Amino acid sequence: MASPLSDLDELVLRCRDEKAKSYIRESVACYKAGAFRSAIVSTWIAVSFDIIDKLKDLALTGDKEAEKQLEEFEKARQAGDIAKSLKFERDILEIARDKLELISHIEFIDLERLQQDRNRCAHPSMTSDGDIFNPSAELARVHIRSAVEYLLQYPPAQGKYALESLVKEIESEYFPTALDKAIVALKNSPLFRARESLIRNFTIILLKKILGGTSDYKEVMRVSSALKAIAHLHPEVFEGTMGKKFSSLVKSLDDNNLKNSFVALEKIKDSWEYLEPDVKQKLESFVENLPKEDLDELEFLLSHSGLKSAADRRVKYATRSDLGAPAFFILPSLVGDRIVKLYAESQSFEQANSFSSVVVRHAYDYTKGQVERIIRACGNNYEIKESFEVTTVINAMRQNKSVTDEEIDEWLIDVGLKKYTKPVAVE
């Protein structure tokens, strides 16, 4: 059975760069030699210098707060001002927590304890019995672990600045829409070795974007590829965030914007499973009563396992007026069946003529069986047979690649419409 204690050498390897590794490696060497006071002092030095290095990195990227803090530090150092330098060291954890958001309030408590124990180790303070403070191996070990897990393993940007930089990257026209490239991009961003809070907050921001109803197709592709990349890089945090937040975000949509959830359901794998039962029920009801201006969404809804039944019901009562609006990239077979049924049931010349434009619009997409039913309706339904547009409908069906002219002519002859067959070429 594996030990619950973290391996110190493993902790060293988890540090983000060689500087951080060199800082903490000395602490581990002291610990292994039994010099626990020295281990704690070295660990505090590692924390202090790591924060200063992060200040420098952030200042180079344009972080104004980091520039300000680094300037204060450099002034004190160059002037040899010991008092200001000591004050900077005393305040360095508060700077990391409040100004740079490098550590959380909980992490601050543990690292502040490290700072206090470092002072007890480094200064000639005595206990009440006159003994020098003698830290235990366990205390030194927990400080080394806290330093690595809370600070040294992470890149400089983890708080608000990191979040802003990630959002800015996604908003760039050049962020990749292909998953493999999006993974490469985020692996080289603050998200790669990120705190759970940063991953969670970034995921929520992206979900809000995709639920916001943007009409920019490129933005939708960028955001969805970023969400997929997060799911790949940090699956546990992503799944936890989806489970806790996705339902509430969908609930926050008003009735007029419920269709915005379709993009998330389409682009995010298994997203339907993260929804609570009441939210699923609401979406099913919305789909079943889908406004006619949104019927083009049926192309996706009829293929979605969770919403297919509701979409089926919506198609079954779609009217001629409903089907006159949507433009499908690929005509769903069920919608094609409904169009054919409504056309075949035309009860007047006016109905046959007015609905013929819808029939003709999808001429290329019908199945062979649907084309046959349309042709037979042209002969069997008197209102269609005598309508002005019957010739247009028959000619449009000849453009369908699923049937041949010979097959269409055979059906025309069967229903008494031989006059619409193609004349035989004379050689």
PDB file of N, CA, C and O in Angstrom, residues 264-329:
ATOM      1  N   ALA A 264     -24.316  24.633 -26.540  1.00  0.00           N
ATOM      2  CA  ALA A 264     -23.542  23.925 -25.515  1.00  0.00           C
ATOM      3  C   ALA A 264     -23.823  22.432 -25.550  1.00  0.00           C
ATOM      4  O   ALA A 264     -22.902  21.608 -25.440  1.00  0.00           O
ATOM      5  N   LEU A 265     -25.088  22.069 -25.733  1.00  0.00           N
ATOM      6  CA  LEU A 265     -25.441  20.650 -25.786  1.00  0.00           C
ATOM      7  C   LEU A 265     -24.822  19.956 -26.995  1.00  0.00           C
ATOM      8  O   LEU A 265     -24.493  18.774 -26.946  1.00  0.00           O
ATOM      9  N   GLU A 266     -24.653  20.707 -28.069  1.00  0.00           N
ATOM     10  CA  GLU A 266     -24.073  20.137 -29.289  1.00  0.00           C
ATOM     11  C   GLU A 266     -22.550  20.051 -29.213  1.00  0.00           C
ATOM     12  O   GLU A 266     -21.955  19.061 -29.638  1.00  0.00           O
ATOM     13  N   LYS A 267     -21.931  21.074 -28.647  1.00  0.00           N
ATOM     14  CA  LYS A 267     -20.470  21.164 -28.708  1.00  0.00           C
ATOM     15  C   LYS A 267     -19.754  20.487 -27.547  1.00  0.00           C
ATOM     16  O   LYS A 267     -18.593  20.105 -27.678  1.00  0.00           O
ATOM     17  N   ILE A 268     -20.426  20.349 -26.384  1.00  0.00           N
ATOM     18  CA  ILE A 268     -19.764  19.804 -25.202  1.00  0.00           C
ATOM     19  C   ILE A 268     -20.212  18.359 -24.982  1.00  0.00           C
ATOM     20  O   ILE A 268     -21.396  18.102 -24.769  1.00  0.00           O
ATOM     21  N   LYS A 269     -19.280  17.466 -25.037  1.00  0.00           N
ATOM     22  CA  LYS A 269     -19.590  16.037 -24.917  1.00  0.00           C
ATOM     23  C   LYS A 269     -20.271  15.729 -23.585  1.00  0.00           C
ATOM     24  O   LYS A 269     -19.841  16.192 -22.524  1.00  0.00           O
ATOM     25  N   ASP A 270     -21.345  14.945 -23.648  1.00  0.00           N
ATOM     26  CA  ASP A 270     -22.085  14.472 -22.462  1.00  0.00           C
ATOM     27  C   ASP A 270     -22.687  15.608 -21.637  1.00  0.00           C
ATOM     28  O   ASP A 270     -23.029  15.409 -20.457  1.00  0.00           O
ATOM     29  N   SER A 271     -22.819  16.793 -22.218  1.00  0.00           N
ATOM     30  CA  SER A 271     -23.323  17.926 -21.443  1.00  0.00           C
ATOM     31  C   SER A 271     -24.752  17.696 -20.945  1.00  0.00           C
ATOM     32  O   SER A 271     -25.134  18.188 -19.882  1.00  0.00           O
ATOM     33  N   TRP A 272     -25.560  16.936 -21.693  1.00  0.00           N
ATOM     34  CA  TRP A 272     -26.932  16.648 -21.276  1.00  0.00           C
ATOM     35  C   TRP A 272     -26.950  15.926 -19.929  1.00  0.00           C
ATOM     36  O   TRP A 272     -27.833  16.156 -19.102  1.00  0.00           O
ATOM     37  N   GLU A 273     -25.954  15.075 -19.698  1.00  0.00           N
ATOM     38  CA  GLU A 273     -25.929  14.284 -18.464  1.00  0.00           C
ATOM     39  C   GLU A 273     -25.629  15.136 -17.235  1.00  0.00           C
ATOM     40  O   GLU A 273     -25.896  14.709 -16.106  1.00  0.00           O
ATOM     41  N   TYR A 274     -25.085  16.332 -17.427  1.00  0.00           N
ATOM     42  CA  TYR A 274     -24.785  17.201 -16.294  1.00  0.00           C
ATOM     43  C   TYR A 274     -26.009  18.004 -15.839  1.00  0.00           C
ATOM     44  O   TYR A 274     -25.976  18.653 -14.799  1.00  0.00           O
ATOM     45  N   LEU A 275     -27.072  17.990 -16.638  1.00  0.00           N
ATOM     46  CA  LEU A 275     -28.257  18.780 -16.315  1.00  0.00           C
ATOM     47  C   LEU A 275     -29.133  18.078 -15.280  1.00  0.00           C
ATOM     48  O   LEU A 275     -29.296  16.858 -15.313  1.00  0.00           O
ATOM     49  N   GLU A 276     -29.724  18.869 -14.401  1.00  0.00           N
ATOM     50  CA  GLU A 276     -30.642  18.336 -13.399  1.00  0.00           C
ATOM     51  C   GLU A 276     -31.975  17.997 -14.062  1.00  0.00           C
ATOM     52  O   GLU A 276     -32.318  18.561 -15.105  1.00  0.00           O
ATOM     53  N   PRO A 277     -32.751  17.067 -13.476  1.00  0.00           N
ATOM     54  CA  PRO A 277     -33.998  16.615 -14.100  1.00  0.00           C
ATOM     55  C   PRO A 277     -34.977  17.737 -14.453  1.00  0.00           C
ATOM     56  O   PRO A 277     -35.610  17.688 -15.515  1.00  0.00           O
ATOM     57  N   ASP A 278     -35.104  18.750 -13.596  1.00  0.00           N
ATOM     58  CA  ASP A 278     -36.046  19.824 -13.896  1.00  0.00           C
ATOM     59  C   ASP A 278     -35.615  20.658 -15.091  1.00  0.00           C
ATOM     60  O   ASP A 278     -36.450  21.147 -15.863  1.00  0.00           O
ATOM     61  N   VAL A 279     -34.295  20.793 -15.260  1.00  0.00           N
ATOM     62  CA  VAL A 279     -33.789  21.555 -16.412  1.00  0.00           C
ATOM     63  C   VAL A 279     -34.001  20.758 -17.693  1.00  0.00           C
ATOM     64  O   VAL A 279     -34.395  21.317 -18.726  1.00  0.00           O
ATOM     65  N   LYS A 280     -33.759  19.458 -17.629  1.00  0.00           N
ATOM     66  CA  LYS A 280     -34.018  18.598 -18.793  1.00  0.00           C
ATOM     67  C   LYS A 280     -35.493  18.690 -19.195  1.00  0.00           C
ATOM     68  O   LYS A 280     -35.822  18.819 -20.382  1.00  0.00           O
ATOM     69  N   GLN A 281     -36.351  18.625 -18.205  1.00  0.00           N
ATOM     70  CA  GLN A 281     -37.792  18.683 -18.465  1.00  0.00           C
ATOM     71  C   GLN A 281     -38.186  20.007 -19.112  1.00  0.00           C
ATOM     72  O   GLN A 281     -39.008  20.041 -20.047  1.00  0.00           O
ATOM     73  N   LYS A 282     -37.588  21.084 -18.641  1.00  0.00           N
ATOM     74  CA  LYS A 282     -37.888  22.407 -19.203  1.00  0.00           C
ATOM     75  C   LYS A 282     -37.443  22.492 -20.661  1.00  0.00           C
ATOM     76  O   LYS A 282     -38.168  23.023 -21.517  1.00  0.00           O
ATOM     77  N   LEU A 283     -36.259  21.977 -20.953  1.00  0.00           N
ATOM     78  CA  LEU A 283     -35.759  22.006 -22.327  1.00  0.00           C
ATOM     79  C   LEU A 283     -36.599  21.124 -23.248  1.00  0.00           C
ATOM     80  O   LEU A 283     -36.849  21.481 -24.401  1.00  0.00           O
ATOM     81  N   GLU A 284     -37.026  19.985 -22.740  1.00  0.00           N
ATOM     82  CA  GLU A 284     -37.885  19.105 -23.545  1.00  0.00           C
ATOM     83  C   GLU A 284     -39.196  19.810 -23.894  1.00  0.00           C
ATOM     84  O   GLU A 284     -39.687  19.735 -25.026  1.00  0.00           O
ATOM     85  N   SER A 285     -39.769  20.502 -22.911  1.00  0.00           N
ATOM     86  CA  SER A 285     -41.006  21.243 -23.145  1.00  0.00           C
ATOM     87  C   SER A 285     -40.785  22.368 -24.154  1.00  0.00           C
ATOM     88  O   SER A 285     -41.625  22.612 -25.036  1.00  0.00           O
ATOM     89  N   PHE A 286     -39.641  23.034 -24.042  1.00  0.00           N
ATOM     90  CA  PHE A 286     -39.319  24.118 -24.976  1.00  0.00           C
ATOM     91  C   PHE A 286     -39.204  23.587 -26.400  1.00  0.00           C
ATOM     92  O   PHE A 286     -39.722  24.175 -27.354  1.00  0.00           O
ATOM     93  N   VAL A 287     -38.519  22.445 -26.558  1.00  0.00           N
ATOM     94  CA  VAL A 287     -38.340  21.854 -27.890  1.00  0.00           C
ATOM     95  C   VAL A 287     -39.682  21.417 -28.468  1.00  0.00           C
ATOM     96  O   VAL A 287     -39.959  21.599 -29.653  1.00  0.00           O
ATOM     97  N   GLU A 288     -40.524  20.845 -27.621  1.00  0.00           N
ATOM     98  CA  GLU A 288     -41.825  20.384 -28.081  1.00  0.00           C
ATOM     99  C   GLU A 288     -42.697  21.541 -28.581  1.00  0.00           C
ATOM    100  O   GLU A 288     -43.586  21.338 -29.421  1.00  0.00           O
ATOM    101  N   ASN A 289     -42.423  22.740 -28.067  1.00  0.00           N
ATOM    102  CA  ASN A 289     -43.178  23.930 -28.478  1.00  0.00           C
ATOM    103  C   ASN A 289     -42.270  24.940 -29.185  1.00  0.00           C
ATOM    104  O   ASN A 289     -42.495  26.151 -29.107  1.00  0.00           O
ATOM    105  N   LEU A 290     -41.259  24.434 -29.866  1.00  0.00           N
ATOM    106  CA  LEU A 290     -40.248  25.280 -30.497  1.00  0.00           C
ATOM    107  C   LEU A 290     -40.890  26.298 -31.447  1.00  0.00           C
ATOM    108  O   LEU A 290     -41.678  25.925 -32.326  1.00  0.00           O
ATOM    109  N   PRO A 291     -40.574  27.593 -31.280  1.00  0.00           N
ATOM    110  CA  PRO A 291     -41.119  28.603 -32.188  1.00  0.00           C
ATOM    111  C   PRO A 291     -40.685  28.324 -33.627  1.00  0.00           C
ATOM    112  O   PRO A 291     -39.598  27.789 -33.872  1.00  0.00           O
ATOM    113  N   LYS A 292     -41.529  28.699 -34.574  1.00  0.00           N
ATOM    114  CA  LYS A 292     -41.225  28.344 -35.964  1.00  0.00           C
ATOM    115  C   LYS A 292     -39.965  29.018 -36.471  1.00  0.00           C
ATOM    116  O   LYS A 292     -39.276  28.475 -37.344  1.00  0.00           O
ATOM    117  N   GLU A 293     -39.618  30.202 -35.900  1.00  0.00           N
ATOM    118  CA  GLU A 293     -38.390  30.860 -36.344  1.00  0.00           C
ATOM    119  C   GLU A 293     -37.141  30.119 -35.890  1.00  0.00           C
ATOM    120  O   GLU A 293     -36.026  30.416 -36.346  1.00  0.00           O
ATOM    121  N   ASP A 294     -37.308  29.137 -34.986  1.00  0.00           N
ATOM    122  CA  ASP A 294     -36.163  28.357 -34.502  1.00  0.00           C
ATOM    123  C   ASP A 294     -36.175  26.919 -35.009  1.00  0.00           C
ATOM    124  O   ASP A 294     -35.398  26.087 -34.540  1.00  0.00           O
ATOM    125  N   LEU A 295     -37.050  26.619 -35.971  1.00  0.00           N
ATOM    126  CA  LEU A 295     -37.169  25.232 -36.417  1.00  0.00           C
ATOM    127  C   LEU A 295     -35.927  24.714 -37.140  1.00  0.00           C
ATOM    128  O   LEU A 295     -35.756  23.500 -37.281  1.00  0.00           O
ATOM    129  N   ASP A 296     -35.052  25.611 -37.579  1.00  0.00           N
ATOM    130  CA  ASP A 296     -33.822  25.122 -38.198  1.00  0.00           C
ATOM    131  C   ASP A 296     -32.940  24.386 -37.177  1.00  0.00           C
ATOM    132  O   ASP A 296     -32.021  23.652 -37.550  1.00  0.00           O
ATOM    133  N   GLU A 297     -33.230  24.580 -35.868  1.00  0.00           N
ATOM    134  CA  GLU A 297     -32.498  23.853 -34.831  1.00  0.00           C
ATOM    135  C   GLU A 297     -32.844  22.367 -34.828  1.00  0.00           C
ATOM    136  O   GLU A 297     -32.157  21.561 -34.209  1.00  0.00           O
ATOM    137  N   LEU A 298     -33.931  22.001 -35.527  1.00  0.00           N
ATOM    138  CA  LEU A 298     -34.336  20.591 -35.556  1.00  0.00           C
ATOM    139  C   LEU A 298     -33.263  19.695 -36.156  1.00  0.00           C
ATOM    140  O   LEU A 298     -33.185  18.504 -35.836  1.00  0.00           O
ATOM    141  N   GLU A 299     -32.455  20.257 -37.020  1.00  0.00           N
ATOM    142  CA  GLU A 299     -31.373  19.481 -37.634  1.00  0.00           C
ATOM    143  C   GLU A 299     -30.484  18.860 -36.553  1.00  0.00           C
ATOM    144  O   GLU A 299     -30.059  17.705 -36.655  1.00  0.00           O
ATOM    145  N   PHE A 300     -30.198  19.629 -35.486  1.00  0.00           N
ATOM    146  CA  PHE A 300     -29.426  19.115 -34.357  1.00  0.00           C
ATOM    147  C   PHE A 300     -30.302  18.350 -33.375  1.00  0.00           C
ATOM    148  O   PHE A 300     -29.952  17.254 -32.924  1.00  0.00           O
ATOM    149  N   LEU A 301     -31.463  18.898 -33.052  1.00  0.00           N
ATOM    150  CA  LEU A 301     -32.310  18.327 -32.008  1.00  0.00           C
ATOM    151  C   LEU A 301     -32.762  16.905 -32.317  1.00  0.00           C
ATOM    152  O   LEU A 301     -32.867  16.070 -31.425  1.00  0.00           O
ATOM    153  N   LEU A 302     -33.018  16.627 -33.593  1.00  0.00           N
ATOM    154  CA  LEU A 302     -33.469  15.281 -33.966  1.00  0.00           C
ATOM    155  C   LEU A 302     -32.362  14.243 -33.863  1.00  0.00           C
ATOM    156  O   LEU A 302     -32.620  13.041 -33.912  1.00  0.00           O
ATOM    157  N   SER A 303     -31.126  14.708 -33.713  1.00  0.00           N
ATOM    158  CA  SER A 303     -29.997  13.777 -33.577  1.00  0.00           C
ATOM    159  C   SER A 303     -29.509  13.694 -32.133  1.00  0.00           C
ATOM    160  O   SER A 303     -28.600  12.916 -31.829  1.00  0.00           O
ATOM    161  N   HIS A 304     -30.104  14.508 -31.242  1.00  0.00           N
ATOM    162  CA  HIS A 304     -29.661  14.551 -29.851  1.00  0.00           C
ATOM    163  C   HIS A 304     -30.433  13.517 -29.028  1.00  0.00           C
ATOM    164  O   HIS A 304     -31.665  13.527 -29.003  1.00  0.00           O
ATOM    165  N   SER A 305     -29.714  12.646 -28.346  1.00  0.00           N
ATOM    166  CA  SER A 305     -30.360  11.542 -27.634  1.00  0.00           C
ATOM    167  C   SER A 305     -31.354  12.025 -26.582  1.00  0.00           C
ATOM    168  O   SER A 305     -32.414  11.411 -26.389  1.00  0.00           O
ATOM    169  N   GLY A 306     -31.048  13.120 -25.902  1.00  0.00           N
ATOM    170  CA  GLY A 306     -31.919  13.592 -24.845  1.00  0.00           C
ATOM    171  C   GLY A 306     -33.139  14.353 -25.327  1.00  0.00           C
ATOM    172  O   GLY A 306     -34.161  14.394 -24.642  1.00  0.00           O
ATOM    173  N   LEU A 307     -33.066  14.981 -26.501  1.00  0.00           N
ATOM    174  CA  LEU A 307     -34.138  15.854 -26.974  1.00  0.00           C
ATOM    175  C   LEU A 307     -34.845  15.323 -28.218  1.00  0.00           C
ATOM    176  O   LEU A 307     -35.763  15.966 -28.728  1.00  0.00           O
ATOM    177  N   LYS A 308     -34.421  14.162 -28.708  1.00  0.00           N
ATOM    178  CA  LYS A 308     -34.982  13.626 -29.952  1.00  0.00           C
ATOM    179  C   LYS A 308     -36.488  13.387 -29.848  1.00  0.00           C
ATOM    180  O   LYS A 308     -37.239  13.734 -30.764  1.00  0.00           O
ATOM    181  N   SER A 309     -36.937  12.830 -28.745  1.00  0.00           N
ATOM    182  CA  SER A 309     -38.374  12.530 -28.606  1.00  0.00           C
ATOM    183  C   SER A 309     -39.206  13.803 -28.654  1.00  0.00           C
ATOM    184  O   SER A 309     -40.261  13.844 -29.315  1.00  0.00           O
ATOM    185  N   ALA A 310     -38.744  14.845 -27.959  1.00  0.00           N
ATOM    186  CA  ALA A 310     -39.469  16.118 -27.969  1.00  0.00           C
ATOM    187  C   ALA A 310     -39.443  16.734 -29.362  1.00  0.00           C
ATOM    188  O   ALA A 310     -40.445  17.299 -29.828  1.00  0.00           O
ATOM    189  N   ALA A 311     -38.307  16.602 -30.057  1.00  0.00           N
ATOM    190  CA  ALA A 311     -38.197  17.144 -31.416  1.00  0.00           C
ATOM    191  C   ALA A 311     -39.115  16.378 -32.373  1.00  0.00           C
ATOM    192  O   ALA A 311     -39.745  16.976 -33.262  1.00  0.00           O
ATOM    193  N   ASP A 312     -39.204  15.058 -32.191  1.00  0.00           N
ATOM    194  CA  ASP A 312     -40.119  14.240 -33.010  1.00  0.00           C
ATOM    195  C   ASP A 312     -41.553  14.751 -32.886  1.00  0.00           C
ATOM    196  O   ASP A 312     -42.268  14.894 -33.887  1.00  0.00           O
ATOM    197  N   ARG A 313     -41.949  15.032 -31.645  1.00  0.00           N
ATOM    198  CA  ARG A 313     -43.316  15.507 -31.412  1.00  0.00           C
ATOM    199  C   ARG A 313     -43.550  16.871 -32.049  1.00  0.00           C
ATOM    200  O   ARG A 313     -44.632  17.143 -32.578  1.00  0.00           O
ATOM    201  N   ARG A 314     -42.501  17.715 -32.012  1.00  0.00           N
ATOM    202  CA  ARG A 314     -42.649  19.043 -32.633  1.00  0.00           C
ATOM    203  C   ARG A 314     -42.828  18.922 -34.133  1.00  0.00           C
ATOM    204  O   ARG A 314     -43.637  19.642 -34.748  1.00  0.00           O
ATOM    205  N   VAL A 315     -42.103  18.009 -34.765  1.00  0.00           N
ATOM    206  CA  VAL A 315     -42.215  17.838 -36.220  1.00  0.00           C
ATOM    207  C   VAL A 315     -43.606  17.336 -36.592  1.00  0.00           C
ATOM    208  O   VAL A 315     -44.194  17.774 -37.594  1.00  0.00           O
ATOM    209  N   LYS A 316     -44.153  16.470 -35.777  1.00  0.00           N
ATOM    210  CA  LYS A 316     -45.436  15.834 -36.114  1.00  0.00           C
ATOM    211  C   LYS A 316     -46.589  16.833 -36.212  1.00  0.00           C
ATOM    212  O   LYS A 316     -47.564  16.580 -36.924  1.00  0.00           O
ATOM    213  N   TYR A 317     -46.508  17.930 -35.468  1.00  0.00           N
ATOM    214  CA  TYR A 317     -47.582  18.916 -35.589  1.00  0.00           C
ATOM    215  C   TYR A 317     -47.131  20.204 -36.288  1.00  0.00           C
ATOM    216  O   TYR A 317     -47.802  21.228 -36.245  1.00  0.00           O
ATOM    217  N   ALA A 318     -45.983  20.152 -36.968  1.00  0.00           N
ATOM    218  CA  ALA A 318     -45.523  21.321 -37.733  1.00  0.00           C
ATOM    219  C   ALA A 318     -46.516  21.645 -38.841  1.00  0.00           C
ATOM    220  O   ALA A 318     -46.988  20.757 -39.555  1.00  0.00           O
ATOM    221  N   THR A 319     -46.835  22.921 -38.986  1.00  0.00           N
ATOM    222  CA  THR A 319     -47.799  23.356 -40.001  1.00  0.00           C
ATOM    223  C   THR A 319     -47.081  23.779 -41.276  1.00  0.00           C
ATOM    224  O   THR A 319     -45.848  23.867 -41.313  1.00  0.00           O
ATOM    225  N   ARG A 320     -47.888  24.050 -42.293  1.00  0.00           N
ATOM    226  CA  ARG A 320     -47.317  24.567 -43.546  1.00  0.00           C
ATOM    227  C   ARG A 320     -46.574  25.872 -43.293  1.00  0.00           C
ATOM    228  O   ARG A 320     -45.491  26.103 -43.848  1.00  0.00           O
ATOM    229  N   SER A 321     -47.158  26.712 -42.468  1.00  0.00           N
ATOM    230  CA  SER A 321     -46.518  27.986 -42.140  1.00  0.00           C
ATOM    231  C   SER A 321     -45.200  27.771 -41.414  1.00  0.00           C
ATOM    232  O   SER A 321     -44.201  28.444 -41.693  1.00  0.00           O
ATOM    233  N   ASP A 322     -45.177  26.816 -40.477  1.00  0.00           N
ATOM    234  CA  ASP A 322     -43.943  26.510 -39.742  1.00  0.00           C
ATOM    235  C   ASP A 322     -42.814  26.125 -40.688  1.00  0.00           C
ATOM    236  O   ASP A 322     -41.684  26.610 -40.576  1.00  0.00           O
ATOM    237  N   LEU A 323     -43.108  25.238 -41.621  1.00  0.00           N
ATOM    238  CA  LEU A 323     -42.068  24.674 -42.482  1.00  0.00           C
ATOM    239  C   LEU A 323     -41.690  25.594 -43.636  1.00  0.00           C
ATOM    240  O   LEU A 323     -40.757  25.303 -44.380  1.00  0.00           O
ATOM    241  N   GLY A 324     -42.363  26.706 -43.728  1.00  0.00           N
ATOM    242  CA  GLY A 324     -42.002  27.667 -44.771  1.00  0.00           C
ATOM    243  C   GLY A 324     -40.822  28.525 -44.388  1.00  0.00           C
ATOM    244  O   GLY A 324     -40.206  29.163 -45.244  1.00  0.00           O
ATOM    245  N   ALA A 325     -40.460  28.529 -43.085  1.00  0.00           N
ATOM    246  CA  ALA A 325     -39.401  29.436 -42.613  1.00  0.00           C
ATOM    247  C   ALA A 325     -37.998  28.841 -42.570  1.00  0.00           C
ATOM    248  O   ALA A 325     -37.052  29.446 -43.072  1.00  0.00           O
ATOM    249  N   PRO A 326     -37.811  27.653 -41.963  1.00  0.00           N
ATOM    250  CA  PRO A 326     -36.438  27.188 -41.737  1.00  0.00           C
ATOM    251  C   PRO A 326     -35.690  26.800 -43.007  1.00  0.00           C
ATOM    252  O   PRO A 326     -36.289  26.329 -43.980  1.00  0.00           O
ATOM    253  N   ALA A 327     -34.374  27.034 -42.940  1.00  0.00           N
ATOM    254  CA  ALA A 327     -33.490  26.606 -44.047  1.00  0.00           C
ATOM    255  C   ALA A 327     -32.505  25.601 -43.463  1.00  0.00           C
ATOM    256  O   ALA A 327     -31.632  25.964 -42.685  1.00  0.00           O
ATOM    257  N   PHE A 328     -32.665  24.353 -43.809  1.00  0.00           N
ATOM    258  CA  PHE A 328     -31.821  23.290 -43.266  1.00  0.00           C
ATOM    259  C   PHE A 328     -30.602  23.074 -44.140  1.00  0.00           C
ATOM    260  O   PHE A 328     -30.701  23.037 -45.363  1.00  0.00           O
ATOM    261  N   PHE A 329     -29.429  22.924 -43.471  1.00  0.00           N
ATOM    262  CA  PHE A 329     -28.214  22.591 -44.225  1.00  0.00           C
ATOM    263  C   PHE A 329     -28.346  21.170 -44.772  1.00  0.00           C
ATOM    264  O   PHE A 329     -28.034  20.905 -45.923  1.00  0.00           O
TER     265      PHE A 329
END
